[in-house]
Amino acid sequence: MTDVSGLSIGILGGTGDQGKGLARRFALAGHRVLIGSRSEQRAQDAAGDIGSGATGGANAAVAAEADIVIVAVPYEGHKALLESLRAELTGKIVVDCVNPLGFDKQGAYALPVEEGSAAQQAAAVLTESRVVAAFHHVSAVLLMDPAVEKVDLDVLVLGDDREATDTVQALAEVIPGVRGVYGGRLRNSHQIEALTANIISVNRRYKAHAGLRITDI
């Protein structure tokens, strides 16, 4: 397994539920965590809530400083944010966990993305970065709950760079209970993002915080 100890993790959109939950778990695992936001004050407030040495700053500063950057922003602002951070993210592993979803009276549904998926959109914008898709199906509620010591979940990791996907798989596994599983090339990320709509439907019907487990590996 790839050694990820000592890597700092920046989370763009770290003041949202998913980003904040991931930030908390990585900080508890001993990683230096940097929370990014359009508002530096909001980022600092979120870091204070998380504790464990987490710090907050503007998105550009966090993108420049962190070793690995996780993108957890709302889909509406996804492309514009990444376009503004091309220089800061050059050469870095960028983990995209954005789910392009819409909601109506029937529930959640997948939105079409011109590039195929949010992760492919990120790769099209960040041509000098190593884009990986992961962490799409992690319950923010479980990540933030101090009573939950282990998260029963496999994280599907997709990408075209073997070293980068190995690193992200190892990063997923610093969260107790989580296993990182290679899920294919980045071109297959659309169905992973879209599957989130199905999981939301499961959770609403069963009043749960469901995750995925892959059998026989």
Coordinates of N, CA and C in Angstrom, one line a residue, residues 49-148:
D49 N -14.1 24.5 14.1 CA -15.1 23.5 14.4 C -14.5 22.1 14.4
I50 N -13.6 21.9 13.4 CA -13.1 20.5 13.3 C -12.0 20.3 14.3
G51 N -11.1 21.3 14.5 CA -10.0 21.1 15.4 C -8.9 20.2 14.9
S52 N -8.2 19.5 15.7 CA -7.2 18.5 15.3 C -6.1 19.2 14.4
G53 N -5.9 20.5 14.6 CA -4.9 21.1 13.8 C -5.3 21.6 12.5
A54 N -6.5 21.5 12.1 CA -7.0 21.9 10.8 C -6.9 23.5 10.7
T55 N -6.5 24.0 9.5 CA -6.5 25.4 9.3 C -7.4 25.8 8.1
G56 N -7.7 27.0 8.0 CA -8.6 27.5 6.9 C -8.0 28.7 6.2
G57 N -8.3 28.8 4.9 CA -7.8 29.9 4.1 C -8.6 30.0 2.8
A58 N -8.3 31.0 2.0 CA -8.9 31.1 0.7 C -8.5 30.0 -0.2
N59 N -9.4 29.7 -1.1 CA -9.2 28.5 -2.0 C -7.9 28.5 -2.7
A60 N -7.5 29.6 -3.2 CA -6.2 29.7 -4.0 C -5.0 29.4 -3.1
A61 N -5.0 29.9 -1.9 CA -3.9 29.7 -1.0 C -3.8 28.2 -0.6
V62 N -5.0 27.6 -0.3 CA -5.1 26.2 0.0 C -4.6 25.3 -1.1
A63 N -5.1 25.6 -2.3 CA -4.7 24.8 -3.5 C -3.2 24.9 -3.7
A64 N -2.6 26.0 -3.5 CA -1.1 26.2 -3.7 C -0.3 25.4 -2.6
E65 N -0.8 25.4 -1.4 CA 0.0 24.9 -0.3 C -0.1 23.4 -0.1
A66 N -1.3 22.8 -0.3 CA -1.6 21.4 0.0 C -0.9 20.4 -1.0
D67 N -0.5 19.2 -0.5 CA 0.1 18.2 -1.3 C -0.9 17.6 -2.2
I68 N -2.1 17.3 -1.7 CA -3.2 16.7 -2.4 C -4.4 17.6 -2.2
V69 N -5.2 17.8 -3.3 CA -6.3 18.7 -3.1 C -7.6 17.9 -3.5
I70 N -8.6 18.0 -2.6 CA -9.9 17.4 -2.9 C -10.9 18.5 -3.2
V71 N -11.6 18.3 -4.3 CA -12.6 19.3 -4.8 C -14.0 18.8 -4.3
A72 N -14.6 19.6 -3.4 CA -15.9 19.2 -2.8 C -16.9 20.4 -2.9
V73 N -16.8 21.1 -4.0 CA -17.7 22.3 -4.2 C -19.0 21.9 -4.8
P74 N -20.0 22.8 -4.7 CA -21.2 22.5 -5.5 C -21.0 22.5 -7.0
Y75 N -21.7 21.6 -7.7 CA -21.4 21.5 -9.2 C -21.5 22.8 -9.9
E76 N -22.4 23.7 -9.5 CA -22.7 24.9 -10.2 C -21.4 25.8 -10.3
G77 N -20.6 25.7 -9.3 CA -19.4 26.5 -9.3 C -18.1 25.8 -9.7
H78 N -18.2 24.5 -10.0 CA -17.1 23.6 -10.2 C -16.1 24.0 -11.3
K79 N -16.6 24.2 -12.5 CA -15.7 24.5 -13.6 C -15.0 25.9 -13.4
A80 N -15.8 26.9 -13.0 CA -15.2 28.2 -12.9 C -14.1 28.2 -11.8
L81 N -14.4 27.5 -10.7 CA -13.3 27.5 -9.6 C -12.1 26.9 -10.1
L82 N -12.2 25.7 -10.8 CA -11.0 25.0 -11.3 C -10.3 25.8 -12.4
E83 N -11.0 26.5 -13.2 CA -10.3 27.4 -14.2 C -9.5 28.5 -13.5
S84 N -10.0 28.9 -12.4 CA -9.3 30.0 -11.7 C -8.0 29.5 -10.9
L85 N -7.9 28.2 -10.8 CA -6.8 27.6 -10.0 C -5.9 26.7 -10.8
R86 N -5.9 26.9 -12.1 CA -5.0 26.0 -12.9 C -3.5 26.1 -12.4
A87 N -3.0 27.3 -12.2 CA -1.6 27.4 -11.9 C -1.3 26.8 -10.5
E88 N -2.2 27.0 -9.5 CA -2.0 26.5 -8.2 C -2.0 24.9 -8.2
L89 N -2.8 24.3 -9.0 CA -3.0 22.9 -9.0 C -2.1 22.1 -10.0
T90 N -1.3 22.8 -10.7 CA -0.3 22.2 -11.7 C 0.5 21.2 -11.0
G91 N 0.6 20.0 -11.5 CA 1.4 18.9 -11.0 C 0.9 18.1 -9.8
K92 N -0.3 18.5 -9.3 CA -0.8 17.9 -8.1 C -1.9 16.9 -8.4
I93 N -2.0 15.9 -7.5 CA -3.2 15.0 -7.5 C -4.4 15.8 -7.1
V94 N -5.4 15.9 -7.9 CA -6.6 16.6 -7.6 C -7.8 15.5 -7.6
V95 N -8.4 15.4 -6.4 CA -9.4 14.4 -6.2 C -10.8 15.1 -6.3
D96 N -11.5 14.7 -7.3 CA -12.8 15.3 -7.6 C -13.9 14.4 -7.0
C97 N -14.7 14.9 -6.1 CA -15.8 14.1 -5.5 C -17.2 14.8 -5.7
V98 N -17.2 15.6 -6.8 CA -18.4 16.4 -7.1 C -19.5 15.5 -7.8
N99 N -20.7 15.6 -7.3 CA -21.8 14.9 -7.9 C -22.8 15.9 -8.6
P100 N -22.8 15.9 -9.9 CA -23.8 16.8 -10.6 C -25.2 16.2 -10.5
L101 N -25.9 16.8 -9.6 CA -27.3 16.3 -9.4 C -28.3 17.4 -9.4
G102 N -29.5 17.0 -9.8 CA -30.7 17.9 -9.7 C -31.7 17.3 -8.7
F103 N -32.6 18.1 -8.3 CA -33.6 17.7 -7.3 C -35.0 18.2 -7.7
D104 N -36.0 17.4 -7.7 CA -37.3 17.9 -7.9 C -38.3 17.1 -7.0
K105 N -39.6 17.1 -7.3 CA -40.5 16.4 -6.4 C -40.3 14.9 -6.3
Q106 N -39.7 14.4 -7.4 CA -39.5 12.9 -7.4 C -38.2 12.5 -6.8
G107 N -37.4 13.5 -6.4 CA -36.1 13.2 -5.7 C -34.9 13.6 -6.5
A108 N -33.8 13.0 -6.3 CA -32.5 13.3 -6.9 C -32.4 12.6 -8.3
Y109 N -31.7 13.3 -9.2 CA -31.4 12.7 -10.5 C -30.1 13.3 -11.0
A110 N -29.5 12.5 -11.9 CA -28.2 13.0 -12.5 C -28.3 14.0 -13.5
L111 N -27.5 15.0 -13.5 CA -27.5 16.1 -14.5 C -26.5 15.7 -15.7
P112 N -26.8 16.1 -16.9 CA -25.9 15.8 -18.0 C -24.7 16.8 -17.9
V113 N -23.5 16.3 -18.2 CA -22.3 17.1 -18.2 C -21.6 17.0 -19.6
E114 N -21.3 18.1 -20.2 CA -20.8 18.1 -21.5 C -19.6 17.2 -21.7
E115 N -18.7 17.3 -20.7 CA -17.5 16.5 -20.8 C -17.7 15.0 -20.4
G116 N -18.8 14.7 -19.9 CA -19.2 13.3 -19.6 C -19.4 13.1 -18.1
S117 N -18.6 13.8 -17.3 CA -18.8 13.8 -15.8 C -18.1 15.0 -15.2
A118 N -18.3 15.2 -13.9 CA -17.6 16.3 -13.3 C -16.1 16.1 -13.2
A119 N -15.7 14.8 -13.0 CA -14.3 14.5 -13.0 C -13.6 14.7 -14.3
Q120 N -14.3 14.3 -15.4 CA -13.8 14.5 -16.7 C -13.7 16.0 -17.1
Q121 N -14.7 16.8 -16.6 CA -14.6 18.2 -16.7 C -13.4 18.8 -16.0
A122 N -13.1 18.3 -14.8 CA -11.9 18.7 -14.1 C -10.7 18.4 -14.9
A123 N -10.6 17.2 -15.4 CA -9.4 16.8 -16.2 C -9.3 17.7 -17.5
A124 N -10.4 18.1 -18.1 CA -10.3 18.9 -19.3 C -9.8 20.3 -18.9
V125 N -10.1 20.8 -17.7 CA -9.7 22.1 -17.3 C -8.3 22.0 -16.8
L126 N -8.0 21.0 -16.0 CA -6.7 20.9 -15.3 C -5.8 20.0 -16.1
T127 N -5.3 20.4 -17.2 CA -4.6 19.5 -18.1 C -3.2 19.2 -17.5
E128 N -2.7 20.0 -16.6 CA -1.4 19.7 -16.0 C -1.5 19.1 -14.6
S129 N -2.7 18.7 -14.2 CA -2.9 18.1 -12.9 C -3.2 16.6 -13.1
R130 N -3.2 15.8 -12.1 CA -3.5 14.4 -12.1 C -4.8 14.2 -11.4
V131 N -5.9 14.1 -12.2 CA -7.2 14.1 -11.7 C -7.7 12.7 -11.4
V132 N -8.2 12.5 -10.2 CA -8.8 11.2 -9.8 C -10.2 11.5 -9.2
A133 N -11.1 10.6 -9.5 CA -12.5 10.6 -9.0 C -12.6 9.7 -7.8
A134 N -13.1 10.2 -6.7 CA -13.3 9.4 -5.5 C -14.1 10.1 -4.4
F135 N -14.6 9.4 -3.4 CA -15.3 9.9 -2.3 C -16.7 10.4 -2.6
H136 N -17.4 9.9 -3.7 CA -18.7 10.3 -4.1 C -19.8 9.9 -3.2
H137 N -19.6 8.8 -2.5 CA -20.8 8.1 -1.8 C -20.6 8.1 -0.3
V138 N -19.8 9.0 0.2 CA -19.5 8.9 1.7 C -20.5 9.8 2.4
S139 N -21.2 9.3 3.4 CA -22.2 10.0 4.1 C -21.5 11.1 5.0
A140 N -21.9 12.4 4.7 CA -21.4 13.4 5.6 C -21.8 13.3 7.0
V141 N -23.0 12.8 7.2 CA -23.6 12.6 8.6 C -22.7 11.6 9.4
L142 N -22.3 10.5 8.7 CA -21.4 9.6 9.4 C -20.0 10.1 9.7
L143 N -19.5 10.9 8.7 CA -18.2 11.4 8.8 C -18.1 12.4 10.0
M144 N -19.2 13.1 10.2 CA -19.2 14.2 11.3 C -19.6 13.6 12.6
D145 N -20.2 12.4 12.7 CA -20.7 11.9 13.9 C -19.6 11.4 14.8
P146 N -19.4 12.0 16.0 CA -18.3 11.5 16.9 C -18.6 10.1 17.5
A147 N -19.8 9.7 17.4 CA -20.2 8.4 17.9 C -19.8 7.3 16.9
V148 N -19.6 7.6 15.6 CA -19.2 6.7 14.6 C -17.7 6.5 14.5

